[in-house]
């Protein structure tokens, strides 16, 4: 991955948005989310184009959501199967998982 693609950006508003990592040729890896209220964030979908495969980009995106949720005191509902699988693999993220 090049230097220009290492920054995950947050785009959105109080209702929802996405975390995106841009790569070569305009490729974008992203996690989309909704905010039904100020206390929770619902991860809807994760997309990782082939150009990013094998680099842990999907996990990095989920980790960024977790980091931001911790800082904001928000709980996460991982509806996306990929995000749910990552939460199962990372018990250290349980503090932000909405039960």
Coordinates of N, CA, C and O in Angstrom, one line a residue:
X1 N 0.9 -1.2 0.0 CA 0.0 0.0 0.0 C 0.9 1.2 0.0 O 1.9 1.3 0.7
X2 N 0.5 2.2 -0.7 CA 1.3 3.4 -0.8 C 1.0 4.4 0.3 O 0.0 4.2 1.0
X3 N 1.8 5.3 0.5 CA 1.7 6.3 1.6 C 0.3 7.0 1.5 O -0.3 7.3 2.5
X4 N -0.1 7.3 0.3 CA -1.4 8.1 0.1 C -2.6 7.2 0.5 O -3.7 7.8 0.7
X5 N -2.5 5.9 0.6 CA -3.7 5.1 0.9 C -3.7 4.6 2.4 O -4.6 3.9 2.7
X6 N -2.8 5.1 3.2 CA -2.8 4.6 4.6 C -3.7 5.3 5.5 O -3.9 4.9 6.6
X7 N -4.3 6.4 5.1 CA -5.2 7.2 6.0 C -6.7 6.8 5.8 O -7.2 6.9 4.7
X8 N -7.3 6.4 6.9 CA -8.7 6.1 6.9 C -9.5 7.4 7.2 O -9.2 8.0 8.2
X9 N -10.4 7.7 6.3 CA -11.1 9.0 6.5 C -12.6 8.7 6.9 O -13.2 7.7 6.5
X10 N -13.1 9.5 7.8 CA -14.5 9.4 8.2 C -15.3 10.5 7.4 O -15.0 11.7 7.4
X11 N -16.4 10.0 6.7 CA -17.3 10.9 6.0 C -18.7 10.6 6.5 O -19.1 9.5 6.7
X12 N -19.4 11.7 6.8 CA -20.8 11.5 7.2 C -21.3 12.6 8.1 O -20.7 13.7 8.2
X13 N -22.4 12.3 8.8 CA -23.0 13.2 9.7 C -23.6 12.5 10.9 O -23.3 11.3 11.1
X14 N -24.5 13.1 11.6 CA -25.1 12.5 12.8 C -25.9 11.3 12.5 O -26.1 10.4 13.4
X15 N -26.4 11.2 11.3 CA -27.3 10.1 10.9 C -26.5 8.8 10.4 O -27.0 7.7 10.5
X16 N -25.3 9.0 9.9 CA -24.5 7.9 9.4 C -23.4 8.4 8.5 O -23.2 9.6 8.3
X17 N -22.8 7.4 7.9 CA -21.7 7.7 6.9 C -20.9 6.5 6.6 O -21.4 5.4 6.6
X18 N -19.6 6.8 6.4 CA -18.7 5.7 6.1 C -17.3 6.1 6.5 O -16.9 7.2 6.6
X19 N -16.5 5.0 6.8 CA -15.0 5.1 6.9 C -14.5 4.6 5.6 O -14.9 3.5 5.1
X20 N -13.6 5.3 5.0 CA -13.1 4.9 3.7 C -11.6 5.0 3.6 O -11.0 5.9 4.2
X21 N -11.0 4.1 2.9 CA -9.6 4.1 2.6 C -9.4 4.0 1.1 O -9.9 3.1 0.5
X22 N -8.8 5.1 0.5 CA -8.7 5.2 -0.9 C -7.3 4.6 -1.4 O -6.3 4.7 -0.7
X23 N -7.4 3.9 -2.5 CA -6.2 3.2 -3.0 C -5.9 3.5 -4.5 O -6.5 4.5 -5.0
X24 N -5.1 2.7 -5.1 CA -4.7 2.9 -6.5 C -5.9 2.9 -7.4 O -6.8 2.1 -7.2
X25 N -5.8 3.7 -8.4 CA -6.9 3.7 -9.4 C -8.3 4.1 -8.9 O -9.3 3.8 -9.6
X26 N -8.3 4.8 -7.8 CA -9.6 5.2 -7.3 C -10.3 4.2 -6.5 O -11.5 4.4 -6.1
X27 N -9.7 3.0 -6.2 CA -10.4 2.0 -5.4 C -10.6 2.5 -4.0 O -9.8 3.3 -3.4
X28 N -11.8 2.1 -3.5 CA -12.1 2.5 -2.1 C -12.6 1.3 -1.3 O -13.5 0.6 -1.7
X29 N -11.9 1.1 -0.1 CA -12.4 0.1 0.8 C -13.2 0.9 1.8 O -12.8 2.1 2.2
X30 N -14.4 0.4 2.3 CA -15.2 1.2 3.2 C -16.0 0.3 4.1 O -16.3 -0.8 3.9
X31 N -16.4 1.0 5.2 CA -17.4 0.5 6.1 C -18.5 1.6 6.2 O -18.2 2.7 6.4
X32 N -19.7 1.2 5.9 CA -20.8 2.1 6.0 C -21.6 1.9 7.3 O -21.6 0.7 7.9
X33 N -22.1 2.9 7.9 CA -22.8 2.8 9.2 C -24.0 3.8 9.3 O -24.1 4.8 8.5
X34 N -24.9 3.5 10.2 CA -26.0 4.3 10.6 C -25.9 4.7 12.0 O -25.3 3.9 12.8
X35 N -26.4 5.8 12.4 CA -26.5 6.2 13.8 C -27.9 6.5 14.2 O -28.5 7.5 14.1
X36 N -28.6 5.4 14.7 CA -30.0 5.6 15.1 C -30.2 6.6 16.2 O -31.3 7.2 16.4
X37 N -29.2 6.7 17.1 CA -29.2 7.7 18.2 C -27.7 8.0 18.5 O -26.8 7.4 18.0
X38 N -27.5 8.8 19.4 CA -26.2 9.3 19.7 C -25.4 8.3 20.6 O -24.2 8.4 20.8
X39 N -26.0 7.2 21.0 CA -25.4 6.2 21.8 C -24.9 4.9 21.1 O -24.3 4.1 21.7
X40 N -25.4 4.8 19.8 CA -25.0 3.6 19.1 C -24.7 3.8 17.6 O -25.2 4.8 17.1
X41 N -23.9 2.9 17.1 CA -23.5 3.0 15.7 C -23.8 1.6 15.1 O -23.4 0.6 15.7
X42 N -24.5 1.5 14.0 CA -24.7 0.2 13.4 C -23.9 0.1 12.1 O -24.0 0.9 11.2
X43 N -23.0 -0.9 12.1 CA -22.2 -1.2 10.9 C -23.0 -2.0 10.0 O -23.5 -3.1 10.3
X44 N -23.3 -1.4 8.8 CA -24.2 -2.0 7.8 C -23.4 -2.9 6.8 O -23.9 -4.0 6.4
X45 N -22.3 -2.4 6.4 CA -21.6 -3.1 5.2 C -20.1 -2.8 5.2 O -19.7 -1.7 5.5
X46 N -19.3 -3.8 4.8 CA -17.9 -3.6 4.5 C -17.6 -4.0 3.1 O -18.0 -5.1 2.7
X47 N -16.9 -3.2 2.4 CA -16.4 -3.5 1.0 C -14.9 -3.3 1.0 O -14.4 -2.3 1.3
X48 N -14.3 -4.4 0.5 CA -12.8 -4.3 0.3 C -12.5 -4.8 -1.1 O -12.6 -6.0 -1.4
X49 N -12.2 -3.9 -2.0 CA -11.9 -4.3 -3.4 C -10.6 -5.2 -3.5 O -9.8 -5.2 -2.6
X50 N -10.5 -6.0 -4.5 CA -9.4 -6.9 -4.7 C -8.0 -6.3 -4.5 O -7.1 -6.9 -4.1
X51 N -7.9 -5.0 -5.0 CA -6.6 -4.4 -4.9 C -6.1 -4.3 -3.4 O -4.9 -4.2 -3.2
X52 N -7.0 -4.4 -2.4 CA -6.6 -4.4 -1.0 C -6.5 -5.7 -0.4 O -6.1 -5.8 0.8
X53 N -7.0 -6.8 -1.0 CA -7.0 -8.1 -0.4 C -5.7 -8.6 0.1 O -4.7 -8.3 -0.4
X54 N -5.8 -9.2 1.3 CA -4.6 -9.8 1.9 C -3.7 -8.8 2.7 O -2.7 -9.1 3.2
X55 N -4.2 -7.6 2.8 CA -3.5 -6.5 3.5 C -4.1 -6.2 4.9 O -3.6 -5.2 5.6
X56 N -5.2 -6.9 5.3 CA -5.8 -6.6 6.5 C -6.6 -5.3 6.6 O -6.9 -4.7 7.6
X57 N -6.9 -4.8 5.4 CA -7.6 -3.5 5.3 C -9.0 -3.5 6.0 O -9.4 -2.6 6.7
X58 N -9.8 -4.6 5.8 CA -11.1 -4.7 6.4 C -11.0 -4.6 7.9 O -11.7 -3.9 8.6
X59 N -10.0 -5.4 8.5 CA -9.8 -5.4 9.9 C -9.4 -4.0 10.4 O -9.8 -3.5 11.4
X60 N -8.5 -3.3 9.6 CA -8.1 -2.0 10.0 C -9.3 -1.0 10.0 O -9.4 -0.1 10.9
X61 N -10.2 -1.2 9.1 CA -11.4 -0.3 9.1 C -12.2 -0.5 10.3 O -12.7 0.4 11.0
X62 N -12.5 -1.8 10.7 CA -13.3 -2.1 11.9 C -12.5 -1.6 13.1 O -13.2 -1.0 14.0
X63 N -11.2 -1.7 13.2 CA -10.5 -1.2 14.3 C -10.6 0.3 14.5 O -10.7 0.8 15.6
X64 N -10.7 1.0 13.4 CA -10.8 2.5 13.4 C -12.2 2.8 14.0 O -12.4 3.7 14.8
X65 N -13.2 2.1 13.5 CA -14.6 2.3 14.1 C -14.6 2.1 15.6 O -15.2 2.8 16.3
X66 N -14.0 1.0 16.0 CA -13.9 0.7 17.4 C -13.2 1.8 18.2 O -13.6 2.2 19.2
X67 N -12.1 2.3 17.7 CA -11.3 3.3 18.3 C -12.1 4.6 18.5 O -12.2 5.2 19.6
X68 N -12.8 5.0 17.4 CA -13.7 6.2 17.5 C -14.9 6.0 18.4 O -15.3 6.9 19.1
X69 N -15.4 4.8 18.4 CA -16.6 4.5 19.3 C -16.2 4.6 20.8 O -16.9 5.2 21.6
X70 N -15.0 4.0 21.1 CA -14.5 4.2 22.5 C -14.3 5.6 22.9 O -14.7 6.0 24.0
X71 N -13.7 6.4 22.0 CA -13.5 7.8 22.3 C -14.8 8.6 22.5 O -14.9 9.5 23.3
X72 N -15.9 8.2 21.8 CA -17.1 8.9 21.9 C -18.1 8.3 22.9 O -19.2 8.8 23.1
X73 N -17.8 7.1 23.5 CA -18.7 6.5 24.4 C -19.9 5.8 23.7 O -21.0 5.8 24.2
X74 N -19.7 5.3 22.5 CA -20.7 4.8 21.6 C -20.6 3.3 21.6 O -19.5 2.7 21.6
X75 N -21.7 2.6 21.5 CA -21.8 1.1 21.4 C -22.0 0.8 19.9 O -22.7 1.5 19.2
X76 N -21.4 -0.3 19.5 CA -21.5 -0.8 18.1 C -22.4 -2.0 17.9 O -22.3 -2.9 18.7
X77 N -23.2 -2.0 16.9 CA -24.0 -3.1 16.5 C -23.5 -3.5 15.1 O -23.7 -2.9 14.1
X78 N -22.8 -4.7 15.1 CA -22.2 -5.1 13.8 C -23.1 -6.0 13.0 O -23.0 -7.2 13.0
X79 N -24.0 -5.4 12.2 CA -24.9 -6.1 11.4 C -24.2 -6.8 10.2 O -24.6 -7.8 9.7
X80 N -23.2 -6.1 9.7 CA -22.4 -6.6 8.6 C -21.7 -7.9 9.1 O -21.1 -8.0 10.1
X81 N -21.8 -9.0 8.3 CA -21.2 -10.3 8.7 C -19.7 -10.2 8.9 O -19.2 -10.8 9.8
X82 N -19.0 -9.4 8.0 CA -17.6 -9.3 8.2 C -17.2 -8.6 9.5 O -16.4 -9.1 10.3
X83 N -17.9 -7.5 9.8 CA -17.7 -6.8 11.1 C -18.0 -7.7 12.3 O -17.3 -7.8 13.3
X84 N -19.1 -8.5 12.2 CA -19.5 -9.4 13.3 C -18.4 -10.4 13.5 O -18.0 -10.8 14.6
X85 N -17.8 -10.9 12.4 CA -16.7 -11.9 12.5 C -15.5 -11.3 13.1 O -14.8 -12.0 13.9
X86 N -15.2 -10.1 12.8 CA -14.1 -9.4 13.4 C -14.3 -9.2 14.9 O -13.3 -9.4 15.7
X87 N -15.5 -8.9 15.4 CA -15.7 -8.8 16.8 C -15.6 -10.1 17.5 O -15.1 -10.2 18.6
X88 N -15.9 -11.2 16.8 CA -15.8 -12.5 17.4 C -14.3 -12.9 17.5 O -13.9 -13.6 18.5
X89 N -13.5 -12.4 16.6 CA -12.0 -12.6 16.7 C -11.2 -11.7 17.6 O -10.1 -12.0 17.9
X90 N -11.9 -10.6 18.0 CA -11.2 -9.6 18.8 C -12.0 -9.4 20.1 O -12.7 -8.4 20.3
X91 N -11.8 -10.3 21.1 CA -12.6 -10.1 22.4 C -12.2 -8.8 23.1 O -13.0 -8.3 23.9
X92 N -11.1 -8.2 22.8 CA -10.7 -6.9 23.4 C -11.5 -5.8 22.9 O -11.4 -4.7 23.5
X93 N -12.4 -6.0 21.9 CA -13.3 -5.0 21.5 C -14.7 -5.1 22.2 O -15.6 -4.3 21.9
X94 N -14.9 -6.0 23.1 CA -16.2 -6.3 23.7 C -16.7 -5.1 24.4 O -18.0 -4.9 24.5
X95 N -15.9 -4.2 24.9 CA -16.4 -3.0 25.6 C -17.2 -2.1 24.8 O -18.0 -1.3 25.3
X96 N -17.1 -2.1 23.5 CA -17.9 -1.2 22.6 C -19.0 -2.0 21.9 O -19.8 -1.4 21.1
X97 N -19.1 -3.3 22.1 CA -20.1 -4.1 21.5 C -21.4 -4.0 22.2 O -21.5 -4.2 23.4
X98 N -22.5 -3.6 21.5 CA -23.8 -3.5 22.1 C -24.4 -4.9 22.3 O -24.5 -5.7 21.4
X99 N -24.7 -5.2 23.6 CA -25.2 -6.5 23.9 C -26.7 -6.6 23.8 O -27.4 -5.7 24.0

